[in-house]
């Protein structure tokens, strides 16, 4: 399973609000990760963790820092640890993505890679990895980077559309595995009468369900799914990550809004 894949795609979905409806609010959010439910017989018995997303408007683009640490426990009490740190910069025109990833796990080899992806005017392009080895992969026409995908999904919701499907390259994995097909279902807007944080009071939200399909596989079933509550100012306060045999929840416990960068 790839926790980085799911958290990057889900959290970056909340980075842009509806341009005609709300003011985006760059922010730093801390989430507590817990086991929501078990749906398989050979699954885990417990989970804990912490996730921090820091998203900033740096004038020439959107800069994000994601730090994720998860502990899973099987029925025998054996512990599995995952740790991922991802730094990205995406140009505001959605055509350039720079990424740096560090993955750590108790059961899989550590991975560190750095890369840059560029889309041309046709909507296709290439992603080039400079470390640990030189590698270039082609990106099909219509590929979106995470923040550009966010904008497209939210524009679709604003227009009253309920489904959007597009290929995404987010840099969270090495090589072709970083390209994935995402299907988004959007419901709303809704009003939250008692949000947990002052910055969310009076801000409408949407319910977004995401299904991810690996471009390298032919399957009618998604590799993983997620659902979230996305406020129009870009904050995601609750997320559910469905891995088939179990579901993890990430609930916001700290929220800090960044000042206007004065671009």
Coordinates of C-alpha atoms in Angstrom, one line a residue:
X1 CA 0.0 0.0 0.0
X2 CA 1.2 3.5 -0.6
X3 CA 0.1 6.0 2.2
X4 CA 1.9 8.8 0.4
X5 CA -0.1 8.3 -2.8
X6 CA -3.4 8.5 -1.0
X7 CA -2.6 11.3 1.3
X8 CA -1.0 13.5 -1.3
X9 CA -3.9 13.0 -3.8
X10 CA -6.5 13.5 -1.1
X11 CA -5.0 16.5 0.8
X12 CA -3.9 18.4 -2.3
X13 CA -7.5 18.2 -3.5
X14 CA -8.3 20.7 -0.8
X15 CA -5.7 23.3 -1.9
X16 CA -7.9 25.4 -4.2
X17 CA -11.3 26.8 -3.5
X18 CA -13.9 27.8 -6.1
X19 CA -12.5 30.9 -7.7
X20 CA -15.9 32.6 -8.0
X21 CA -17.2 31.6 -4.6
X22 CA -14.5 31.6 -1.9
X23 CA -11.1 32.9 -0.9
X24 CA -8.5 30.2 -0.7
X25 CA -6.7 30.0 2.7
X26 CA -3.2 28.6 2.6
X27 CA -2.7 26.8 5.9
X28 CA -0.9 24.3 8.1
X29 CA -3.0 21.4 9.3
X30 CA -2.2 18.6 11.7
X31 CA -4.2 15.3 11.6
X32 CA -4.5 12.4 14.1
X33 CA -4.7 9.1 12.3
X34 CA -6.7 6.2 13.8
X35 CA -8.3 2.9 12.7
X36 CA -11.8 3.7 11.6
X37 CA -13.0 0.1 10.9
X38 CA -11.8 -3.3 9.8
X39 CA -13.5 -4.8 6.7
X40 CA -11.3 -7.9 6.1
X41 CA -10.6 -11.1 8.1
X42 CA -6.8 -10.9 7.7
X43 CA -6.3 -7.3 8.5
X44 CA -4.9 -5.0 11.2
X45 CA -6.1 -4.6 14.8
X46 CA -5.0 -1.1 15.5
X47 CA -3.4 2.0 14.0
X48 CA -2.1 5.4 15.1
X49 CA -0.2 8.2 13.5
X50 CA 0.1 11.8 12.7
X51 CA 0.0 13.7 9.4
X52 CA 1.1 17.3 8.9
X53 CA 0.3 19.3 5.7
X54 CA 1.8 22.7 5.2
X55 CA 0.5 24.5 2.1
X56 CA 1.8 27.9 1.1
X57 CA 1.2 30.5 -1.6
X58 CA 4.8 31.4 -2.7
X59 CA 3.6 33.8 -5.4
X60 CA 5.1 32.0 -8.4
X61 CA 3.5 28.7 -7.3
X62 CA 2.0 26.5 -4.6
X63 CA 4.5 24.9 -2.2
X64 CA 3.5 22.0 0.0
X65 CA 5.2 20.0 2.7
X66 CA 3.7 16.7 3.8
X67 CA 5.0 14.7 6.8
X68 CA 3.2 11.4 7.5
X69 CA 4.0 8.8 10.2
X70 CA 1.8 5.7 10.6
X71 CA 1.9 2.7 12.9
X72 CA -0.1 -0.4 12.1
X73 CA -0.6 -3.4 14.4
X74 CA -1.7 -6.9 13.3
X75 CA -3.8 -9.2 15.5
X76 CA -0.6 -10.8 16.9
X77 CA 0.6 -7.3 18.0
X78 CA 3.3 -7.0 15.4
X79 CA 4.0 -3.4 14.5
X80 CA 4.5 -2.0 11.0
X81 CA 5.7 1.6 10.6
X82 CA 5.5 3.9 7.6
X83 CA 7.1 7.3 7.3
X84 CA 6.9 9.6 4.3
X85 CA 8.1 13.2 3.7
X86 CA 7.1 14.9 0.4
X87 CA 8.0 18.4 -0.7
X88 CA 6.5 19.8 -3.9
X89 CA 6.3 23.0 -5.8
X90 CA 3.7 23.5 -8.6
X91 CA 3.5 26.4 -10.9
X92 CA 0.2 28.3 -10.9
X93 CA -0.4 27.6 -14.5
X94 CA -0.4 23.8 -13.7
X95 CA 2.4 23.0 -16.1
X96 CA 5.5 22.4 -13.9
X97 CA 5.9 20.2 -10.8
X98 CA 9.0 19.7 -8.7
X99 CA 9.0 17.0 -6.1
X100 CA 11.3 15.4 -3.5
X101 CA 10.2 12.3 -1.7
X102 CA 11.6 10.3 1.3
X103 CA 9.9 7.0 2.2
X104 CA 10.7 4.9 5.2
X105 CA 9.2 1.6 6.4
X106 CA 10.1 -1.2 8.7
X107 CA 9.4 -3.9 6.1
X108 CA 10.3 -2.2 2.7
X109 CA 13.6 -0.6 1.5
X110 CA 13.9 3.1 2.0
X111 CA 13.4 5.2 -1.0
X112 CA 14.6 8.8 -1.8
X113 CA 13.9 10.4 -5.1
X114 CA 13.9 13.8 -6.7
X115 CA 12.3 14.9 -10.0
X116 CA 10.6 17.4 -12.2
X117 CA 7.6 17.1 -14.5
X118 CA 6.6 19.4 -17.3
X119 CA 3.5 19.5 -19.4
X120 CA 3.5 21.1 -22.9
X121 CA 0.7 23.0 -24.6
X122 CA -0.9 19.8 -25.8
X123 CA -1.5 18.7 -22.2
X124 CA 1.0 15.8 -22.3
X125 CA 4.6 15.9 -21.3
X126 CA 7.4 14.1 -19.4
X127 CA 8.5 13.5 -15.8
X128 CA 12.3 13.3 -15.2
X129 CA 13.8 11.7 -12.1
X130 CA 17.3 12.9 -11.3
X131 CA 17.9 10.8 -8.2
X132 CA 18.6 8.1 -7.3
X133 CA 18.9 7.2 -11.0
X134 CA 18.2 9.1 -14.1
X135 CA 14.8 8.1 -15.5
X136 CA 12.2 9.8 -17.8
X137 CA 8.6 8.7 -18.2
X138 CA 6.0 10.0 -20.7
X139 CA 2.8 11.7 -19.4
X140 CA -0.3 11.2 -21.5
X141 CA -2.4 14.1 -22.9
X142 CA -4.8 15.3 -20.2
X143 CA -2.5 14.7 -17.3
X144 CA -3.0 16.9 -14.3
X145 CA -0.7 17.7 -11.4
X146 CA -2.3 17.7 -7.9
X147 CA -3.2 21.3 -7.5
X148 CA -4.4 21.6 -11.1
X149 CA -6.5 18.5 -10.5
X150 CA -8.0 20.2 -7.4
X151 CA -9.0 23.2 -9.4
X152 CA -10.6 21.1 -12.2
X153 CA -12.6 19.0 -9.6
X154 CA -13.8 22.1 -7.8
X155 CA -14.7 23.9 -11.0
X156 CA -16.7 20.8 -12.0
X157 CA -18.5 21.0 -8.6
X158 CA -19.2 24.7 -9.0
X159 CA -20.8 23.9 -12.4
X160 CA -23.0 21.3 -10.9
X161 CA -21.2 18.3 -12.3
X162 CA -20.9 15.3 -9.9
X163 CA -18.2 13.2 -11.5
X164 CA -14.8 14.0 -13.0
X165 CA -12.2 11.5 -14.2
X166 CA -8.6 12.4 -15.1
X167 CA -5.0 11.0 -15.0
X168 CA -2.9 12.5 -12.3
X169 CA 0.9 12.6 -11.8
X170 CA 1.7 13.6 -8.2
X171 CA 5.4 12.5 -7.8
X172 CA 4.5 10.3 -4.8
X173 CA 6.0 7.2 -6.3
X174 CA 9.0 6.4 -8.5
X175 CA 8.5 5.8 -12.2
X176 CA 5.3 4.8 -14.0
X177 CA 3.6 4.0 -10.7
X178 CA 3.3 7.8 -10.0
X179 CA 0.8 8.1 -12.8
X180 CA -2.7 7.1 -11.8
X181 CA -6.3 7.5 -12.9
X182 CA -8.5 9.3 -10.4
X183 CA -12.3 9.4 -10.4
X184 CA -13.9 12.1 -8.2
X185 CA -17.5 12.2 -7.1
X186 CA -18.7 15.5 -5.7
X187 CA -21.7 16.3 -3.5
X188 CA -22.8 19.6 -2.0
X189 CA -22.4 22.3 -1.0
X190 CA -23.5 21.7 2.6
X191 CA -23.5 23.9 5.7
X192 CA -21.8 22.8 8.9
X193 CA -23.7 24.3 11.9
X194 CA -21.0 23.5 14.4
X195 CA -17.5 23.1 12.9
X196 CA -14.6 22.2 15.2
X197 CA -12.5 25.3 14.3
X198 CA -13.3 29.0 14.1
X199 CA -11.7 29.3 10.7
X200 CA -14.4 27.0 9.3
X201 CA -17.4 28.7 10.8
X202 CA -19.9 29.7 8.1
X203 CA -17.8 28.1 5.3
X204 CA -19.8 25.7 3.1
X205 CA -18.2 22.3 2.4
X206 CA -18.4 19.5 -0.2
X207 CA -18.3 15.8 0.2
X208 CA -15.8 14.3 -2.2
X209 CA -15.2 10.6 -2.9
X210 CA -12.1 9.5 -4.7
X211 CA -11.3 6.2 -6.4
X212 CA -7.7 5.6 -7.7
X213 CA -6.8 3.2 -10.5
X214 CA -3.3 2.4 -11.5
X215 CA -2.6 3.3 -15.1
X216 CA -0.3 0.3 -15.5
X217 CA -3.1 -2.2 -14.5
X218 CA -6.3 -3.2 -16.1
X219 CA -8.9 -3.6 -13.4
X220 CA -12.5 -2.6 -12.8
X221 CA -11.7 -2.2 -9.1
X222 CA -9.8 0.8 -7.7
X223 CA -6.4 0.2 -6.0
X224 CA -7.7 2.4 -3.1
X225 CA -10.4 4.9 -2.3
X226 CA -10.9 7.9 -0.1
X227 CA -13.6 10.3 1.1
X228 CA -13.2 13.7 2.6
X229 CA -15.0 16.8 3.7
X230 CA -13.6 19.8 1.8
X231 CA -14.4 23.3 2.8
X232 CA -14.6 26.1 0.2
X233 CA -11.6 27.8 1.8
X234 CA -9.4 24.8 1.0
X235 CA -9.4 23.1 4.4
X236 CA -10.0 19.3 4.7
X237 CA -11.0 18.5 8.3
X238 CA -11.8 14.8 8.0
X239 CA -10.6 12.1 5.7
X240 CA -11.2 8.3 5.3
X241 CA -8.6 6.2 3.5
X242 CA -10.0 2.8 2.4
X243 CA -7.4 0.1 1.7
X244 CA -9.9 -2.7 1.2
X245 CA -9.3 -4.7 4.4
X246 CA -9.3 -1.7 6.6
X247 CA -10.1 2.0 6.7
X248 CA -8.0 4.7 8.4
X249 CA -9.4 8.1 9.5
X250 CA -7.5 11.3 9.6
X251 CA -9.1 14.0 11.8
X252 CA -7.8 17.6 12.0
X253 CA -6.5 18.5 15.5
X254 CA -4.6 21.7 14.7
X255 CA -5.3 24.4 12.1
X256 CA -3.2 27.5 11.4
X257 CA -3.8 29.9 8.5
X258 CA -0.9 31.6 6.8
X259 CA -0.8 35.4 6.3
X260 CA -1.2 36.8 2.8
X261 CA 2.2 36.6 1.1
X262 CA 1.6 40.1 -0.5
X263 CA 2.4 38.9 -4.1

